[in-house]
Amino acid sequence: MEQRSFRLREIPSQERPRERMQQFGAEALSHAELLAILIRTGTPKESAIHLAQRILNESGGLRRLAESKWEELTQIHGIGPAKALQLQASIELGRRVARSKLPETVKITSPQDAADLLMDELRHYREEHFVCLFLNTKNQVIGRQTLSIGSLNASIVHPREVFRAAIRRSSASILCAHNHPSGDPTPSAEDIQLTKRLAEAGQLIGIELLDHLVIGDNRFISLKEMGCL
């Protein structure tokens, strides 16, 4: 008779690690339950959870398991080459997360700060790109999104699209920028009108428009410094 391995779906639903993790969060699961989710299947004589607990016991605990080599893992009954690689990949990801640092937060204190962040990208586009930076109460950038890509000399964006994106990110303020493919950052009448509409909409919503930059070829103009805000 063909033997088959026990699967997690054969365990009562209230005891399944995946269902428990979905309901209570990963932190509520034991080491064995988390390990069972990774290995997915057990052996013909034991469930994935039982196999996971045996792996921990035979390897000497979680830390020793993390230090085990591939050859050592495959010596454990029920752990084949594929499962051993899955475990090692998961352990290595955990190590990299532990070593990683949060990216340095960019703070906008002047139009130049925003221009430094956007210039190298926007100055080379042959179409107008309208970009929005989303900031928190400390003027730190918490998000960035290109909201419109126009023709060679026109970009169309509506304040509704801008502030919908800002609200979605719980922004305290925003800073907008778009490029002029000609390389000349002189604002057009449409640029000035859009800036005023954005500022008015921001006042109504409670999300301040800090500035609107027009970016050319290694040059930019701040509409706030021009007195348009």
PDB file of N, CA, C and O in Angstrom, residues 20-58:
ATOM      1  N   ARG A  20      -4.136  29.453  12.871  1.00  0.00           N
ATOM      2  CA  ARG A  20      -3.840  30.124  14.137  1.00  0.00           C
ATOM      3  C   ARG A  20      -3.014  31.396  13.915  1.00  0.00           C
ATOM      4  O   ARG A  20      -3.230  32.422  14.554  1.00  0.00           O
ATOM      5  N   MET A  21      -2.094  31.331  12.965  1.00  0.00           N
ATOM      6  CA  MET A  21      -1.285  32.506  12.655  1.00  0.00           C
ATOM      7  C   MET A  21      -2.141  33.618  12.051  1.00  0.00           C
ATOM      8  O   MET A  21      -1.970  34.800  12.378  1.00  0.00           O
ATOM      9  N   GLN A  22      -3.052  33.235  11.165  1.00  0.00           N
ATOM     10  CA  GLN A  22      -3.935  34.229  10.554  1.00  0.00           C
ATOM     11  C   GLN A  22      -4.829  34.887  11.597  1.00  0.00           C
ATOM     12  O   GLN A  22      -5.113  36.082  11.526  1.00  0.00           O
ATOM     13  N   GLN A  23      -5.269  34.121  12.588  1.00  0.00           N
ATOM     14  CA  GLN A  23      -6.196  34.641  13.593  1.00  0.00           C
ATOM     15  C   GLN A  23      -5.483  35.402  14.707  1.00  0.00           C
ATOM     16  O   GLN A  23      -5.956  36.457  15.155  1.00  0.00           O
ATOM     17  N   PHE A  24      -4.337  34.883  15.154  1.00  0.00           N
ATOM     18  CA  PHE A  24      -3.699  35.452  16.334  1.00  0.00           C
ATOM     19  C   PHE A  24      -2.368  36.148  16.055  1.00  0.00           C
ATOM     20  O   PHE A  24      -1.840  36.821  16.933  1.00  0.00           O
ATOM     21  N   GLY A  25      -1.811  35.953  14.855  1.00  0.00           N
ATOM     22  CA  GLY A  25      -0.518  36.542  14.536  1.00  0.00           C
ATOM     23  C   GLY A  25       0.620  35.566  14.754  1.00  0.00           C
ATOM     24  O   GLY A  25       0.512  34.624  15.539  1.00  0.00           O
ATOM     25  N   ALA A  26       1.727  35.784  14.061  1.00  0.00           N
ATOM     26  CA  ALA A  26       2.870  34.869  14.110  1.00  0.00           C
ATOM     27  C   ALA A  26       3.455  34.760  15.508  1.00  0.00           C
ATOM     28  O   ALA A  26       3.961  33.708  15.906  1.00  0.00           O
ATOM     29  N   GLU A  27       3.395  35.873  16.266  1.00  0.00           N
ATOM     30  CA  GLU A  27       4.011  35.857  17.591  1.00  0.00           C
ATOM     31  C   GLU A  27       3.309  34.898  18.553  1.00  0.00           C
ATOM     32  O   GLU A  27       3.872  34.520  19.595  1.00  0.00           O
ATOM     33  N   ALA A  28       2.071  34.490  18.231  1.00  0.00           N
ATOM     34  CA  ALA A  28       1.328  33.583  19.112  1.00  0.00           C
ATOM     35  C   ALA A  28       1.700  32.122  18.894  1.00  0.00           C
ATOM     36  O   ALA A  28       1.314  31.262  19.683  1.00  0.00           O
ATOM     37  N   LEU A  29       2.443  31.827  17.836  1.00  0.00           N
ATOM     38  CA  LEU A  29       2.771  30.441  17.511  1.00  0.00           C
ATOM     39  C   LEU A  29       4.060  29.997  18.189  1.00  0.00           C
ATOM     40  O   LEU A  29       4.962  30.797  18.427  1.00  0.00           O
ATOM     41  N   SER A  30       4.123  28.719  18.470  1.00  0.00           N
ATOM     42  CA  SER A  30       5.339  28.140  19.041  1.00  0.00           C
ATOM     43  C   SER A  30       6.388  27.962  17.944  1.00  0.00           C
ATOM     44  O   SER A  30       6.102  28.081  16.747  1.00  0.00           O
ATOM     45  N   HIS A  31       7.617  27.654  18.359  1.00  0.00           N
ATOM     46  CA  HIS A  31       8.669  27.385  17.379  1.00  0.00           C
ATOM     47  C   HIS A  31       8.259  26.244  16.446  1.00  0.00           C
ATOM     48  O   HIS A  31       8.466  26.313  15.232  1.00  0.00           O
ATOM     49  N   ALA A  32       7.687  25.210  17.026  1.00  0.00           N
ATOM     50  CA  ALA A  32       7.306  24.042  16.237  1.00  0.00           C
ATOM     51  C   ALA A  32       6.216  24.387  15.225  1.00  0.00           C
ATOM     52  O   ALA A  32       6.229  23.905  14.090  1.00  0.00           O
ATOM     53  N   GLU A  33       5.272  25.217  15.620  1.00  0.00           N
ATOM     54  CA  GLU A  33       4.191  25.590  14.703  1.00  0.00           C
ATOM     55  C   GLU A  33       4.729  26.412  13.532  1.00  0.00           C
ATOM     56  O   GLU A  33       4.324  26.211  12.380  1.00  0.00           O
ATOM     57  N   LEU A  34       5.605  27.361  13.820  1.00  0.00           N
ATOM     58  CA  LEU A  34       6.196  28.151  12.744  1.00  0.00           C
ATOM     59  C   LEU A  34       7.010  27.270  11.805  1.00  0.00           C
ATOM     60  O   LEU A  34       6.955  27.427  10.576  1.00  0.00           O
ATOM     61  N   LEU A  35       7.748  26.355  12.390  1.00  0.00           N
ATOM     62  CA  LEU A  35       8.549  25.430  11.589  1.00  0.00           C
ATOM     63  C   LEU A  35       7.654  24.528  10.749  1.00  0.00           C
ATOM     64  O   LEU A  35       7.972  24.234   9.579  1.00  0.00           O
ATOM     65  N   ALA A  36       6.507  24.119  11.280  1.00  0.00           N
ATOM     66  CA  ALA A  36       5.579  23.264  10.537  1.00  0.00           C
ATOM     67  C   ALA A  36       5.023  23.976   9.316  1.00  0.00           C
ATOM     68  O   ALA A  36       4.787  23.360   8.270  1.00  0.00           O
ATOM     69  N   ILE A  37       4.800  25.288   9.435  1.00  0.00           N
ATOM     70  CA  ILE A  37       4.317  26.056   8.283  1.00  0.00           C
ATOM     71  C   ILE A  37       5.358  26.042   7.174  1.00  0.00           C
ATOM     72  O   ILE A  37       5.026  25.948   5.982  1.00  0.00           O
ATOM     73  N   LEU A  38       6.624  26.100   7.544  1.00  0.00           N
ATOM     74  CA  LEU A  38       7.697  26.098   6.547  1.00  0.00           C
ATOM     75  C   LEU A  38       7.839  24.750   5.856  1.00  0.00           C
ATOM     76  O   LEU A  38       7.986  24.688   4.631  1.00  0.00           O
ATOM     77  N   ILE A  39       7.805  23.681   6.616  1.00  0.00           N
ATOM     78  CA  ILE A  39       8.048  22.367   6.010  1.00  0.00           C
ATOM     79  C   ILE A  39       6.794  21.783   5.362  1.00  0.00           C
ATOM     80  O   ILE A  39       6.872  20.865   4.552  1.00  0.00           O
ATOM     81  N   ARG A  40       5.611  22.264   5.744  1.00  0.00           N
ATOM     82  CA  ARG A  40       4.323  21.969   5.113  1.00  0.00           C
ATOM     83  C   ARG A  40       3.830  20.543   5.325  1.00  0.00           C
ATOM     84  O   ARG A  40       2.679  20.338   5.648  1.00  0.00           O
ATOM     85  N   THR A  41       4.662  19.545   5.104  1.00  0.00           N
ATOM     86  CA  THR A  41       4.207  18.151   5.217  1.00  0.00           C
ATOM     87  C   THR A  41       5.052  17.392   6.225  1.00  0.00           C
ATOM     88  O   THR A  41       6.213  17.730   6.482  1.00  0.00           O
ATOM     89  N   GLY A  42       4.444  16.346   6.776  1.00  0.00           N
ATOM     90  CA  GLY A  42       5.157  15.496   7.717  1.00  0.00           C
ATOM     91  C   GLY A  42       5.689  14.252   7.028  1.00  0.00           C
ATOM     92  O   GLY A  42       6.076  14.283   5.857  1.00  0.00           O
ATOM     93  N   THR A  43       5.692  13.152   7.758  1.00  0.00           N
ATOM     94  CA  THR A  43       6.128  11.860   7.228  1.00  0.00           C
ATOM     95  C   THR A  43       4.913  10.941   7.218  1.00  0.00           C
ATOM     96  O   THR A  43       3.839  11.299   7.711  1.00  0.00           O
ATOM     97  N   PRO A  44       5.056   9.736   6.655  1.00  0.00           N
ATOM     98  CA  PRO A  44       3.912   8.819   6.656  1.00  0.00           C
ATOM     99  C   PRO A  44       3.382   8.498   8.052  1.00  0.00           C
ATOM    100  O   PRO A  44       2.239   8.079   8.192  1.00  0.00           O
ATOM    101  N   LYS A  45       4.194   8.723   9.086  1.00  0.00           N
ATOM    102  CA  LYS A  45       3.777   8.338  10.430  1.00  0.00           C
ATOM    103  C   LYS A  45       3.572   9.513  11.381  1.00  0.00           C
ATOM    104  O   LYS A  45       3.185   9.311  12.530  1.00  0.00           O
ATOM    105  N   GLU A  46       3.846  10.731  10.907  1.00  0.00           N
ATOM    106  CA  GLU A  46       3.691  11.875  11.816  1.00  0.00           C
ATOM    107  C   GLU A  46       3.293  13.118  11.041  1.00  0.00           C
ATOM    108  O   GLU A  46       3.629  13.275   9.866  1.00  0.00           O
ATOM    109  N   SER A  47       2.594  14.008  11.723  1.00  0.00           N
ATOM    110  CA  SER A  47       2.149  15.253  11.113  1.00  0.00           C
ATOM    111  C   SER A  47       3.313  16.225  10.987  1.00  0.00           C
ATOM    112  O   SER A  47       4.399  16.012  11.537  1.00  0.00           O
ATOM    113  N   ALA A  48       3.070  17.312  10.280  1.00  0.00           N
ATOM    114  CA  ALA A  48       4.111  18.322  10.111  1.00  0.00           C
ATOM    115  C   ALA A  48       4.508  18.927  11.456  1.00  0.00           C
ATOM    116  O   ALA A  48       5.688  19.235  11.684  1.00  0.00           O
ATOM    117  N   ILE A  49       3.542  19.098  12.343  1.00  0.00           N
ATOM    118  CA  ILE A  49       3.861  19.665  13.660  1.00  0.00           C
ATOM    119  C   ILE A  49       4.731  18.709  14.458  1.00  0.00           C
ATOM    120  O   ILE A  49       5.713  19.109  15.090  1.00  0.00           O
ATOM    121  N   HIS A  50       4.383  17.409  14.436  1.00  0.00           N
ATOM    122  CA  HIS A  50       5.208  16.425  15.144  1.00  0.00           C
ATOM    123  C   HIS A  50       6.610  16.354  14.559  1.00  0.00           C
ATOM    124  O   HIS A  50       7.602  16.233  15.295  1.00  0.00           O
ATOM    125  N   LEU A  51       6.682  16.415  13.234  1.00  0.00           N
ATOM    126  CA  LEU A  51       7.998  16.404  12.598  1.00  0.00           C
ATOM    127  C   LEU A  51       8.782  17.652  12.997  1.00  0.00           C
ATOM    128  O   LEU A  51       9.977  17.571  13.294  1.00  0.00           O
ATOM    129  N   ALA A  52       8.120  18.798  13.016  1.00  0.00           N
ATOM    130  CA  ALA A  52       8.793  20.041  13.386  1.00  0.00           C
ATOM    131  C   ALA A  52       9.346  19.957  14.801  1.00  0.00           C
ATOM    132  O   ALA A  52      10.478  20.385  15.076  1.00  0.00           O
ATOM    133  N   GLN A  53       8.554  19.410  15.723  1.00  0.00           N
ATOM    134  CA  GLN A  53       9.015  19.292  17.101  1.00  0.00           C
ATOM    135  C   GLN A  53      10.200  18.327  17.196  1.00  0.00           C
ATOM    136  O   GLN A  53      11.153  18.568  17.949  1.00  0.00           O
ATOM    137  N   ARG A  54      10.155  17.269  16.408  1.00  0.00           N
ATOM    138  CA  ARG A  54      11.264  16.318  16.419  1.00  0.00           C
ATOM    139  C   ARG A  54      12.532  16.947  15.833  1.00  0.00           C
ATOM    140  O   ARG A  54      13.648  16.686  16.320  1.00  0.00           O
ATOM    141  N   ILE A  55      12.373  17.757  14.815  1.00  0.00           N
ATOM    142  CA  ILE A  55      13.526  18.456  14.231  1.00  0.00           C
ATOM    143  C   ILE A  55      14.195  19.338  15.281  1.00  0.00           C
ATOM    144  O   ILE A  55      15.421  19.352  15.421  1.00  0.00           O
ATOM    145  N   LEU A  56      13.366  20.064  16.044  1.00  0.00           N
ATOM    146  CA  LEU A  56      13.919  20.922  17.090  1.00  0.00           C
ATOM    147  C   LEU A  56      14.632  20.098  18.153  1.00  0.00           C
ATOM    148  O   LEU A  56      15.713  20.467  18.626  1.00  0.00           O
ATOM    149  N   ASN A  57      14.028  18.975  18.518  1.00  0.00           N
ATOM    150  CA  ASN A  57      14.632  18.128  19.549  1.00  0.00           C
ATOM    151  C   ASN A  57      15.955  17.531  19.081  1.00  0.00           C
ATOM    152  O   ASN A  57      16.956  17.548  19.809  1.00  0.00           O
ATOM    153  N   GLU A  58      15.961  17.004  17.861  1.00  0.00           N
ATOM    154  CA  GLU A  58      17.157  16.328  17.366  1.00  0.00           C
ATOM    155  C   GLU A  58      18.284  17.306  17.038  1.00  0.00           C
ATOM    156  O   GLU A  58      19.462  16.941  17.107  1.00  0.00           O
TER     157      GLU A  58
END
